[in-house]
Amino acid sequence: MKKASFVLALGFAMAILSCTKDPIVTEPTVPNETEKPTNPGNGGDNGGTTDPVTPPTNGETGVDDGNPEVIANFNDPTAFLNSLNKYKLQTYAKVVTGKGKDGNNALEIKGKAPGNNYIFTVENQSVPTNAKTITFFVKGSADKSLSMNVYKNNGIDYDVFNLRTDKQIENKEVVNLTSDLTINKTANMQDGKADTGQNDYFDVNIQAHNWIKITLNLTNVDYNKSKQGSLFALKVGKNGNYDLLISNISFDDKEPDEPTEPTNPTEPSNPGEYTIPNDQKAYYSSIDFAKTSGIALRDALGDLVQKTHKRTLSYTGVWSALKQADLTPDGRNVYLLYGHKGQTSGRQAYTRSVNANGGGGTDWNREHTYAKSLGTPNLGTSGPGADAHHLRPSDTGWNSTRGNKKFAKGNGNSGSVSGGWYPGDEWRGDVARMMMYMYIRYENRCLPTGVTIGSKNKVDAKMVDLLLEWNAADPVSDLEIQRNEYLGNASNNYGQGNRNPFIDNPHLATAIWGGPEAQNRWK
């Protein structure tokens, strides 16, 4: 009886409470939805379509009170993903271990952007209140730009930082990003949005062979300190090919340097800047470098390597040439093109016994760096198909994996990449200089555009800018010099008599086609 009376009384009390005007609330309510442009899909130049987003309240997953200076914590992938808005990461971006600056983790962006995409948007973060800059590091390559949004205190409107200056954008200048950069927010605003900047993705070639520091100057930028809403977003341009590492995105309280500008692509260098070594003067005596540059220099070098090609090797004779030209210092092994340094066995071995040549699974064979089938017509196994300047020892299996894939952007060791083959960081310069030699020696039969994926050069539409990048990024090795000395001397049993000029001086490529400044071995 007492139990029944208690239940009845409790029910009566709850009924009274349910009729009161203001219900009792014990948890904070979620703020109403706000409109902000955070769609990471295929939006237009003005930042994509608008999607409603409900930011979590202060204290929920995403806020990092312990490291307020860190904007994107790649070293803790879980924390990083928790700090992003609901769209998370693009499918062609991922955190990679140990590839960042100073051995930290990094964000890898690798692929073709289907739209003007948000790679990620960080939100709901605690931040320092007196930061003067945002800094991060970039390494790799891209044929379109990056654009950064720094959100204002409402978490909706944002200032935009572009890699090109407003003047460069106005003048439609094409620029290269090859060194550290300090940038101000753009004064260009989206149509009808006086508080939201305009992103720019065009006419920037990122060529960061080493880490480049990007500094965003926060002077006159009221960045979001509310711990709610968006804080920072990284964007890429539609149809851009990206192969980048992004590292260490953080706030800094140091005063920024004066703003700098990315550089215009290098035009062919002025002639006459060379001091040719005594042992090469006779070979190059027919060319007046003081008066010759651009296409005229290309043609003059082409005439030279054709006229001095005194011995045409048989395909069988190439075996003997490689056993001399590609020897390791101990004379017992040959270096294997595309090999991974430190690898002693298997398909990615770095060297192999000089006499282990043939077609077996543990042999090395003759790699046509300019793949035979890509020639116009097929190079075969004579003439260009037996020119030892582009034939290299290579593991039979790894050579087969490359097949006739065209060369394409990549990083790290050799291997297949989207749509092509990356020769490896150590071999990319070798490959570039061999392809340049094949072009000037055999002209339209061995076009760079036939063997390499990338944008066409503005000086010479048959040249591909990627080869110029590789030529600049990877200096001439001792092995290349050794090969050039052996093959360039017709007195050697299997020497051809002609030299590869781009091994003698990689800067000749800059003098012909422009692009990033390459090593000048004739200073």
Short mmCIF file of C-alpha atoms in Angstrom, two decimals:
data_model
loop_
_atom_site.label_atom_id
_atom_site.label_comp_id
_atom_site.label_asym_id
_atom_site.label_seq_id
_atom_site.Cartn_x
_atom_site.Cartn_y
_atom_site.Cartn_z
CA MET A 1 0.00 0.00 0.00
CA LYS A 2 2.85 2.38 0.85
CA LYS A 3 4.62 1.49 -2.45
CA ALA A 4 1.50 2.22 -4.51
CA SER A 5 1.00 5.60 -2.77
CA PHE A 6 4.62 6.59 -3.50
CA VAL A 7 4.31 5.74 -7.21
CA LEU A 8 1.07 7.68 -7.46
CA ALA A 9 2.63 10.73 -5.77
CA LEU A 10 5.70 10.61 -8.05
CA GLY A 11 3.53 10.45 -11.15
CA PHE A 12 1.50 13.42 -9.96
CA ALA A 13 4.68 15.48 -9.39
CA MET A 14 6.03 14.68 -12.88
CA ALA A 15 2.74 15.69 -14.44
CA ILE A 16 2.97 19.08 -12.75
CA LEU A 17 6.51 19.60 -13.98
CA SER A 18 5.53 18.74 -17.55
CA CYS A 19 2.97 21.53 -17.54
CA THR A 20 5.36 24.30 -16.50
CA LYS A 21 6.13 26.98 -19.14
CA ASP A 22 9.96 26.59 -19.05
CA PRO A 23 11.28 23.01 -19.12
CA ILE A 24 14.27 22.12 -16.94
CA VAL A 25 17.47 21.78 -19.11
CA THR A 26 20.54 20.04 -17.71
CA GLU A 27 22.81 20.00 -20.86
CA PRO A 28 23.87 22.91 -23.08
CA THR A 29 21.91 23.08 -26.32
CA VAL A 30 23.54 22.73 -29.72
CA PRO A 31 23.64 26.09 -31.56
CA ASN A 32 21.32 26.56 -34.51
CA GLU A 33 22.63 25.69 -37.94
CA THR A 34 24.56 28.43 -39.70
CA GLU A 35 25.35 28.79 -43.36
CA LYS A 36 28.99 28.72 -44.38
CA PRO A 37 30.86 27.67 -47.55
CA THR A 38 32.60 24.50 -46.34
CA ASN A 39 31.61 22.05 -49.03
CA PRO A 40 34.73 20.15 -50.09
CA GLY A 41 33.12 19.05 -53.33
CA ASN A 42 33.50 20.36 -56.83
CA GLY A 43 32.64 23.96 -56.13
CA GLY A 44 33.35 26.97 -58.26
CA ASP A 45 36.05 29.56 -57.90
CA ASN A 46 34.14 31.29 -55.14
CA GLY A 47 34.65 28.49 -52.70
CA GLY A 48 32.09 25.88 -53.62
CA THR A 49 28.43 25.56 -52.84
CA THR A 50 27.00 26.53 -49.46
CA ASP A 51 26.13 23.78 -47.03
CA PRO A 52 24.57 24.07 -43.58
CA VAL A 53 26.94 22.92 -40.84
CA THR A 54 26.32 22.62 -37.09
CA PRO A 55 29.62 23.29 -35.28
CA PRO A 56 30.08 21.33 -32.06
CA THR A 57 29.94 23.43 -28.91
CA ASN A 58 33.07 24.37 -26.98
CA GLY A 59 34.52 21.33 -25.23
CA GLU A 60 33.42 18.72 -27.73
CA THR A 61 35.73 16.63 -29.88
CA GLY A 62 38.05 18.83 -31.92
CA VAL A 63 39.13 21.39 -29.36
CA ASP A 64 42.80 21.00 -28.41
CA ASP A 65 43.57 23.20 -25.42
CA GLY A 66 47.00 21.60 -24.94
CA ASN A 67 48.57 22.71 -28.26
CA PRO A 68 46.88 25.96 -29.27
CA GLU A 69 49.68 26.88 -31.68
CA VAL A 70 49.15 23.70 -33.75
CA ILE A 71 46.52 24.09 -36.45
CA ALA A 72 46.74 20.65 -38.09
CA ASN A 73 48.24 17.94 -35.89
CA PHE A 74 49.51 15.45 -38.46
CA ASN A 75 51.64 13.77 -35.78
CA ASP A 76 48.38 12.59 -34.15
CA PRO A 77 46.22 11.47 -37.12
CA THR A 78 43.20 10.73 -34.93
CA ALA A 79 43.29 14.17 -33.32
CA PHE A 80 43.76 15.74 -36.75
CA LEU A 81 40.72 13.99 -38.21
CA ASN A 82 38.67 14.89 -35.13
CA SER A 83 39.56 18.55 -35.66
CA LEU A 84 38.04 18.62 -39.15
CA ASN A 85 34.52 19.53 -40.15
CA LYS A 86 32.10 16.82 -41.20
CA TYR A 87 33.57 16.53 -44.72
CA LYS A 88 36.93 15.32 -43.33
CA LEU A 89 39.65 14.74 -45.98
CA GLN A 90 39.61 14.47 -49.75
CA THR A 91 40.15 10.90 -50.92
CA TYR A 92 43.44 11.85 -52.60
CA ALA A 93 44.90 13.21 -49.34
CA LYS A 94 46.21 11.22 -46.38
CA VAL A 95 48.52 11.51 -43.39
CA VAL A 96 51.88 9.78 -44.00
CA THR A 97 54.32 8.80 -41.29
CA GLY A 98 57.79 10.35 -41.07
CA LYS A 99 57.72 12.13 -44.45
CA GLY A 100 57.28 15.62 -43.02
CA LYS A 101 59.90 18.22 -42.20
CA ASP A 102 62.37 17.13 -39.50
CA GLY A 103 60.95 13.59 -39.52
CA ASN A 104 57.44 14.65 -38.53
CA ASN A 105 54.32 13.28 -40.15
CA ALA A 106 52.92 15.09 -43.17
CA LEU A 107 49.78 15.39 -45.23
CA GLU A 108 50.25 13.89 -48.69
CA ILE A 109 48.13 15.31 -51.51
CA LYS A 110 48.53 13.09 -54.53
CA GLY A 111 46.23 13.04 -57.53
CA LYS A 112 44.19 15.15 -59.89
CA ALA A 113 41.73 17.51 -58.23
CA PRO A 114 38.23 17.07 -59.75
CA GLY A 115 37.21 20.55 -58.63
CA ASN A 116 38.26 23.60 -56.65
CA ASN A 117 38.32 21.38 -53.59
CA TYR A 118 38.66 21.94 -49.88
CA ILE A 119 41.34 19.42 -48.91
CA PHE A 120 40.32 19.94 -45.29
CA THR A 121 38.78 22.53 -42.95
CA VAL A 122 39.89 22.69 -39.30
CA GLU A 123 37.25 23.90 -36.84
CA ASN A 124 36.44 24.35 -33.13
CA GLN A 125 40.04 24.83 -31.98
CA SER A 126 41.59 26.73 -29.13
CA VAL A 127 44.18 29.15 -30.52
CA PRO A 128 46.77 31.64 -29.26
CA THR A 129 45.43 35.17 -29.02
CA ASN A 130 48.52 37.04 -30.21
CA ALA A 131 49.73 35.09 -33.26
CA LYS A 132 51.37 37.17 -35.97
CA THR A 133 51.70 34.48 -38.64
CA ILE A 134 50.60 31.06 -39.76
CA THR A 135 53.43 28.99 -41.19
CA PHE A 136 53.69 25.64 -42.93
CA PHE A 137 56.08 23.76 -45.20
CA VAL A 138 55.55 22.37 -48.71
CA LYS A 139 57.55 19.84 -50.70
CA GLY A 140 56.80 18.32 -54.09
CA SER A 141 55.21 19.58 -57.27
CA ALA A 142 51.88 20.80 -58.64
CA ASP A 143 50.75 22.53 -61.80
CA LYS A 144 48.07 24.55 -60.02
CA SER A 145 48.15 26.61 -56.87
CA LEU A 146 47.20 26.24 -53.23
CA SER A 147 44.83 28.71 -51.58
CA MET A 148 44.27 29.12 -47.84
CA ASN A 149 41.21 30.40 -45.95
CA VAL A 150 41.73 31.92 -42.48
CA TYR A 151 38.32 32.27 -40.88
CA LYS A 152 37.09 35.27 -38.94
CA ASN A 153 35.61 35.24 -35.46
CA ASN A 154 32.15 34.21 -36.66
CA GLY A 155 33.62 31.02 -38.14
CA ILE A 156 31.89 31.74 -41.45
CA ASP A 157 33.54 34.63 -43.32
CA TYR A 158 37.23 34.34 -44.13
CA ASP A 159 40.32 36.06 -45.40
CA VAL A 160 42.09 34.36 -48.32
CA PHE A 161 45.82 33.91 -48.85
CA ASN A 162 46.93 33.08 -52.39
CA LEU A 163 50.40 32.17 -53.61
CA ARG A 164 50.27 34.85 -56.30
CA THR A 165 50.13 38.51 -55.31
CA ASP A 166 47.06 40.53 -56.31
CA LYS A 167 49.18 42.33 -58.92
CA GLN A 168 50.36 39.03 -60.41
CA ILE A 169 46.74 37.83 -60.53
CA GLU A 170 45.64 41.05 -62.21
CA ASN A 171 48.42 40.80 -64.79
CA LYS A 172 47.73 37.08 -65.32
CA GLU A 173 51.38 36.25 -64.64
CA VAL A 174 52.53 32.64 -64.65
CA VAL A 175 54.86 32.05 -61.69
CA ASN A 176 57.02 29.30 -60.19
CA LEU A 177 57.10 28.57 -56.47
CA THR A 178 60.66 27.41 -55.79
CA SER A 179 61.64 29.19 -52.54
CA ASP A 180 60.27 30.45 -49.22
CA LEU A 181 57.32 32.81 -49.50
CA THR A 182 55.66 35.37 -47.19
CA ILE A 183 52.19 36.44 -48.32
CA ASN A 184 49.50 38.91 -47.29
CA LYS A 185 45.76 38.32 -47.48
CA THR A 186 44.20 39.18 -50.82
CA ALA A 187 42.20 42.36 -51.24
CA ASN A 188 40.10 40.64 -53.91
CA MET A 189 36.64 39.80 -52.58
CA GLN A 190 34.03 37.38 -53.84
CA ASP A 191 31.16 38.96 -55.76
CA GLY A 192 28.55 40.24 -53.34
CA LYS A 193 30.57 39.20 -50.27
CA ALA A 194 32.50 42.12 -48.82
CA ASP A 195 33.87 39.99 -45.94
CA THR A 196 35.00 36.92 -47.90
CA GLY A 197 38.15 36.72 -49.99
CA GLN A 198 38.55 35.35 -53.51
CA ASN A 199 40.57 32.15 -53.96
CA ASP A 200 43.06 31.91 -56.83
CA TYR A 201 44.27 28.58 -58.21
CA PHE A 202 45.76 29.45 -61.57
CA ASP A 203 49.16 29.93 -63.20
CA VAL A 204 51.32 28.71 -60.31
CA ASN A 205 53.81 25.87 -60.83
CA ILE A 206 54.95 24.49 -57.49
CA GLN A 207 58.47 23.06 -57.81
CA ALA A 208 59.55 22.43 -54.23
CA HIS A 209 62.37 19.93 -54.51
CA ASN A 210 63.31 20.79 -50.93
CA TRP A 211 61.09 22.06 -48.12
CA ILE A 212 59.66 25.51 -48.82
CA LYS A 213 58.30 27.62 -45.95
CA ILE A 214 55.02 29.45 -46.55
CA THR A 215 54.23 32.30 -44.13
CA LEU A 216 50.78 33.91 -43.91
CA ASN A 217 51.04 37.44 -42.50
CA LEU A 218 48.19 37.89 -39.99
CA THR A 219 48.54 41.66 -39.79
CA ASN A 220 45.00 43.11 -39.96
CA VAL A 221 43.54 39.59 -39.85
CA ASP A 222 40.99 38.98 -37.08
CA TYR A 223 41.30 35.20 -37.01
CA ASN A 224 38.79 33.02 -35.19
CA LYS A 225 39.48 32.84 -31.44
CA SER A 226 35.99 31.71 -30.40
CA LYS A 227 36.72 27.95 -30.35
CA GLN A 228 33.63 27.47 -32.50
CA GLY A 229 33.24 27.32 -36.25
CA SER A 230 35.85 27.08 -38.95
CA LEU A 231 39.46 28.19 -38.37
CA PHE A 232 41.63 27.24 -41.37
CA ALA A 233 41.08 25.57 -44.74
CA LEU A 234 43.46 24.39 -47.46
CA LYS A 235 42.19 24.40 -51.06
CA VAL A 236 43.40 23.16 -54.45
CA GLY A 237 42.45 24.01 -58.04
CA LYS A 238 40.27 22.09 -60.47
CA ASN A 239 42.13 19.68 -62.79
CA GLY A 240 45.41 20.44 -61.04
CA ASN A 241 47.92 17.59 -60.75
CA TYR A 242 49.20 17.55 -57.18
CA ASP A 243 52.06 15.58 -55.67
CA LEU A 244 52.74 17.49 -52.47
CA LEU A 245 53.68 16.99 -48.85
CA ILE A 246 52.35 19.54 -46.35
CA SER A 247 54.02 19.74 -42.94
CA ASN A 248 53.90 21.66 -39.62
CA ILE A 249 50.89 23.99 -40.02
CA SER A 250 50.97 26.23 -36.97
CA PHE A 251 50.58 29.71 -35.50
CA ASP A 252 53.69 31.75 -34.68
CA ASP A 253 54.13 34.93 -32.63
CA LYS A 254 57.22 36.09 -34.54
CA GLU A 255 57.03 39.18 -36.70
CA PRO A 256 56.62 38.22 -40.38
CA ASP A 257 59.23 39.01 -42.99
CA GLU A 258 58.44 41.47 -45.75
CA PRO A 259 56.05 39.98 -48.33
CA THR A 260 57.75 38.16 -51.19
CA GLU A 261 56.60 37.03 -54.61
CA PRO A 262 56.87 33.72 -56.46
CA THR A 263 59.14 34.16 -59.47
CA ASN A 264 58.30 34.24 -63.12
CA PRO A 265 59.51 31.14 -64.98
CA THR A 266 63.11 31.54 -66.08
CA GLU A 267 63.51 32.49 -69.72
CA PRO A 268 66.41 31.04 -71.68
CA SER A 269 69.58 32.41 -70.08
CA ASN A 270 71.78 34.95 -71.75
CA PRO A 271 74.59 33.29 -73.71
CA GLY A 272 78.23 33.73 -72.88
CA GLU A 273 78.09 32.86 -69.19
CA TYR A 274 80.25 29.73 -69.45
CA THR A 275 83.88 28.83 -68.84
CA ILE A 276 84.30 25.48 -70.56
CA PRO A 277 86.81 23.09 -68.97
CA ASN A 278 90.01 22.61 -70.95
CA ASP A 279 89.32 18.93 -71.65
CA GLN A 280 85.98 19.82 -73.28
CA LYS A 281 86.92 22.98 -75.19
CA ALA A 282 87.85 21.16 -78.38
CA TYR A 283 84.60 19.23 -78.45
CA TYR A 284 82.46 22.38 -78.13
CA SER A 285 84.70 24.69 -80.18
CA SER A 286 82.20 24.90 -83.07
CA ILE A 287 79.57 26.65 -80.89
CA ASP A 288 79.82 30.31 -79.96
CA PHE A 289 78.02 30.26 -76.62
CA ALA A 290 78.38 34.05 -76.38
CA LYS A 291 75.93 34.44 -79.26
CA THR A 292 73.79 31.30 -79.09
CA SER A 293 70.84 30.44 -76.87
CA GLY A 294 67.25 29.19 -77.09
CA ILE A 295 66.23 27.08 -80.09
CA ALA A 296 69.41 28.08 -81.94
CA LEU A 297 71.49 26.49 -79.18
CA ARG A 298 69.32 23.37 -79.22
CA ASP A 299 69.93 22.97 -82.95
CA ALA A 300 73.66 23.69 -82.68
CA LEU A 301 74.09 21.03 -79.98
CA GLY A 302 72.01 18.64 -82.06
CA ASP A 303 74.31 19.12 -85.04
CA LEU A 304 77.32 18.56 -82.82
CA VAL A 305 76.21 15.27 -81.24
CA GLN A 306 75.16 13.95 -84.65
CA LYS A 307 78.45 14.82 -86.37
CA THR A 308 80.58 13.42 -83.54
CA HIS A 309 78.68 10.12 -83.33
CA LYS A 310 81.54 8.23 -84.96
CA ARG A 311 80.80 4.66 -83.87
CA THR A 312 77.36 3.09 -84.14
CA LEU A 313 77.12 0.19 -81.73
CA SER A 314 75.40 -3.08 -82.48
CA TYR A 315 72.78 -4.19 -80.00
CA THR A 316 75.16 -6.96 -78.90
CA GLY A 317 77.96 -4.44 -78.55
CA VAL A 318 75.80 -2.47 -76.08
CA TRP A 319 76.36 -5.25 -73.51
CA SER A 320 80.10 -4.57 -73.61
CA ALA A 321 79.63 -0.81 -73.53
CA LEU A 322 77.48 -0.99 -70.39
CA LYS A 323 79.93 -3.33 -68.67
CA GLN A 324 82.50 -0.56 -69.00
CA ALA A 325 80.42 2.61 -68.66
CA ASP A 326 78.26 1.58 -65.68
CA LEU A 327 80.87 -0.14 -63.49
CA THR A 328 80.97 0.36 -59.75
CA PRO A 329 84.35 1.53 -58.36
CA ASP A 330 85.37 -2.02 -57.40
CA GLY A 331 84.92 -3.16 -61.01
CA ARG A 332 82.79 -6.15 -60.02
CA ASN A 333 79.27 -4.77 -60.40
CA VAL A 334 77.19 -2.42 -62.51
CA TYR A 335 74.71 0.14 -61.23
CA LEU A 336 71.07 -0.70 -61.99
CA LEU A 337 68.87 2.12 -63.26
CA TYR A 338 65.76 2.58 -61.06
CA GLY A 339 67.49 0.61 -58.25
CA HIS A 340 66.77 1.55 -54.64
CA LYS A 341 69.89 2.67 -52.82
CA GLY A 342 70.82 0.18 -50.10
CA GLN A 343 68.84 -2.65 -51.68
CA THR A 344 71.22 -5.57 -52.29
CA SER A 345 68.91 -8.12 -53.91
CA GLY A 346 65.60 -8.52 -55.66
CA ARG A 347 64.00 -6.47 -58.39
CA GLN A 348 64.91 -3.13 -56.80
CA ALA A 349 68.58 -4.00 -56.24
CA TYR A 350 70.97 -1.07 -56.59
CA THR A 351 73.85 -3.03 -58.18
CA ARG A 352 74.44 -6.49 -59.63
CA SER A 353 77.39 -8.57 -60.78
CA VAL A 354 78.81 -7.22 -64.02
CA ASN A 355 78.52 -10.64 -65.68
CA ALA A 356 74.95 -11.34 -64.53
CA ASN A 357 73.52 -9.97 -67.74
CA GLY A 358 70.85 -11.72 -69.78
CA GLY A 359 67.14 -12.42 -69.61
CA GLY A 360 66.81 -14.52 -66.45
CA GLY A 361 64.89 -13.52 -63.36
CA THR A 362 68.04 -12.59 -61.45
CA ASP A 363 69.83 -10.98 -64.39
CA TRP A 364 70.17 -7.41 -65.55
CA ASN A 365 69.31 -6.38 -69.08
CA ARG A 366 69.42 -3.32 -71.34
CA GLU A 367 66.76 -0.78 -70.39
CA HIS A 368 65.70 1.54 -73.19
CA THR A 369 65.08 4.64 -71.12
CA TYR A 370 63.34 6.07 -74.15
CA ALA A 371 61.04 3.05 -74.56
CA LYS A 372 61.36 1.53 -78.03
CA SER A 373 57.63 1.48 -78.75
CA LEU A 374 57.26 5.18 -77.88
CA GLY A 375 59.54 6.27 -80.71
CA THR A 376 58.12 7.59 -83.97
CA PRO A 377 58.54 5.03 -85.41
CA ASN A 378 59.58 2.23 -83.02
CA LEU A 379 63.28 2.58 -82.15
CA GLY A 380 64.05 -1.11 -82.68
CA THR A 381 67.47 -2.44 -81.69
CA SER A 382 69.68 -0.44 -84.04
CA GLY A 383 70.39 3.26 -84.45
CA PRO A 384 68.53 5.01 -81.58
CA GLY A 385 67.57 1.58 -80.24
CA ALA A 386 71.29 0.79 -79.73
CA ASP A 387 72.48 4.21 -78.58
CA ALA A 388 74.24 3.53 -75.27
CA HIS A 389 73.67 7.09 -74.06
CA HIS A 390 70.10 6.04 -73.14
CA LEU A 391 70.59 2.30 -72.61
CA ARG A 392 71.25 1.39 -68.99
CA PRO A 393 71.61 -1.80 -66.94
CA SER A 394 68.36 -2.58 -65.14
CA ASP A 395 66.91 -5.56 -63.28
CA THR A 396 64.96 -7.65 -65.79
CA GLY A 397 61.84 -7.82 -63.64
CA TRP A 398 61.83 -4.14 -62.66
CA ASN A 399 62.52 -3.21 -66.28
CA SER A 400 59.50 -5.30 -67.30
CA THR A 401 57.35 -3.57 -64.68
CA ARG A 402 58.22 -0.22 -66.20
CA GLY A 403 57.55 -1.59 -69.70
CA ASN A 404 56.73 1.35 -71.95
CA LYS A 405 55.11 3.53 -69.29
CA LYS A 406 55.79 7.21 -69.83
CA PHE A 407 57.73 9.11 -67.21
CA ALA A 408 55.54 11.00 -64.73
CA LYS A 409 55.71 13.00 -61.51
CA GLY A 410 56.40 11.19 -58.27
CA ASN A 411 58.68 11.15 -55.27
CA GLY A 412 60.79 8.68 -53.33
CA ASN A 413 61.96 5.46 -54.96
CA SER A 414 61.16 4.32 -58.49
CA GLY A 415 57.87 2.68 -59.36
CA SER A 416 54.53 3.00 -61.08
CA VAL A 417 52.57 6.18 -60.42
CA SER A 418 49.16 7.27 -61.62
CA GLY A 419 49.35 7.04 -65.38
CA GLY A 420 53.09 6.49 -65.69
CA TRP A 421 56.48 5.62 -64.19
CA TYR A 422 58.58 7.58 -61.72
CA PRO A 423 62.32 6.79 -62.10
CA GLY A 424 63.10 7.65 -58.47
CA ASP A 425 64.57 10.71 -56.78
CA GLU A 426 68.12 9.50 -57.42
CA TRP A 427 67.58 8.72 -61.11
CA ARG A 428 65.22 11.47 -62.30
CA GLY A 429 68.06 13.80 -63.33
CA ASP A 430 69.76 10.98 -65.24
CA VAL A 431 66.52 10.26 -67.08
CA ALA A 432 65.88 13.92 -67.88
CA ARG A 433 69.33 14.41 -69.37
CA MET A 434 69.12 11.19 -71.38
CA MET A 435 65.75 12.24 -72.82
CA MET A 436 67.16 15.65 -73.74
CA TYR A 437 70.09 13.97 -75.48
CA MET A 438 67.78 11.64 -77.42
CA TYR A 439 65.71 14.62 -78.54
CA ILE A 440 68.59 16.68 -79.92
CA ARG A 441 70.30 13.59 -81.41
CA TYR A 442 67.27 11.99 -83.11
CA GLU A 443 64.88 14.95 -83.23
CA ASN A 444 61.28 14.04 -84.07
CA ARG A 445 61.91 10.33 -83.69
CA CYS A 446 62.48 10.75 -79.93
CA LEU A 447 60.24 13.61 -78.82
CA PRO A 448 60.14 14.40 -75.08
CA THR A 449 56.34 14.69 -75.38
CA GLY A 450 56.26 11.08 -76.56
CA VAL A 451 57.90 9.69 -73.44
CA THR A 452 56.94 12.11 -70.63
CA ILE A 453 53.65 13.19 -69.07
CA GLY A 454 53.43 16.88 -68.24
CA SER A 455 52.90 20.41 -69.52
CA LYS A 456 54.53 21.49 -72.76
CA ASN A 457 57.36 24.00 -72.65
CA LYS A 458 56.52 27.52 -73.84
CA VAL A 459 59.79 27.92 -75.72
CA ASP A 460 59.58 24.53 -77.45
CA ALA A 461 56.26 22.66 -77.51
CA LYS A 462 58.11 19.37 -78.04
CA MET A 463 59.85 19.67 -74.66
CA VAL A 464 58.10 18.77 -71.38
CA ASP A 465 58.65 21.03 -68.38
CA LEU A 466 58.84 18.05 -66.00
CA LEU A 467 62.19 17.07 -67.54
CA LEU A 468 63.52 20.56 -66.87
CA GLU A 469 62.37 20.27 -63.25
CA TRP A 470 64.13 16.92 -62.84
CA ASN A 471 67.28 18.25 -64.50
CA ALA A 472 67.41 21.09 -61.96
CA ALA A 473 66.41 19.02 -58.93
CA ASP A 474 68.89 16.16 -59.36
CA PRO A 475 72.48 17.30 -60.10
CA VAL A 476 74.85 15.32 -62.29
CA SER A 477 76.22 12.22 -60.54
CA ASP A 478 79.68 10.67 -60.71
CA LEU A 479 78.13 7.75 -62.60
CA GLU A 480 76.80 10.06 -65.32
CA ILE A 481 80.20 11.70 -65.70
CA GLN A 482 81.86 8.27 -65.91
CA ARG A 483 79.43 7.14 -68.61
CA ASN A 484 79.85 10.34 -70.59
CA GLU A 485 83.63 10.11 -70.51
CA TYR A 486 83.63 6.49 -71.69
CA LEU A 487 80.96 6.80 -74.40
CA GLY A 488 82.23 10.19 -75.57
CA ASN A 489 85.67 8.83 -76.39
CA ALA A 490 85.75 6.99 -79.71
CA SER A 491 89.18 5.58 -78.76
CA ASN A 492 87.46 3.31 -76.23
CA ASN A 493 86.48 -0.07 -77.65
CA TYR A 494 82.79 0.70 -77.32
CA GLY A 495 82.85 4.48 -77.20
CA GLN A 496 80.52 6.29 -79.61
CA GLY A 497 82.55 9.51 -79.85
CA ASN A 498 79.68 11.88 -79.02
CA ARG A 499 78.93 13.35 -75.62
CA ASN A 500 75.73 14.16 -73.76
CA PRO A 501 75.98 17.97 -73.46
CA PHE A 502 73.45 18.08 -70.62
CA ILE A 503 75.74 15.95 -68.46
CA ASP A 504 78.68 18.19 -69.24
CA ASN A 505 76.53 21.15 -68.21
CA PRO A 506 72.86 20.81 -67.11
CA HIS A 507 72.53 24.59 -67.42
CA LEU A 508 72.50 24.23 -71.19
CA ALA A 509 68.89 23.05 -70.78
CA THR A 510 68.07 26.29 -68.95
CA ALA A 511 69.77 28.26 -71.73
CA ILE A 512 67.60 26.50 -74.32
CA TRP A 513 64.21 25.97 -72.70
CA GLY A 514 64.19 28.14 -69.58
CA GLY A 515 62.47 26.65 -66.55
CA PRO A 516 64.04 26.29 -63.10
CA GLU A 517 67.69 27.27 -62.93
CA ALA A 518 69.80 24.15 -63.35
CA GLN A 519 73.32 23.42 -62.13
CA ASN A 520 76.00 25.31 -64.07
CA ARG A 521 79.10 23.10 -64.27
CA TRP A 522 80.87 25.61 -66.53
CA LYS A 523 81.37 28.44 -64.05
#
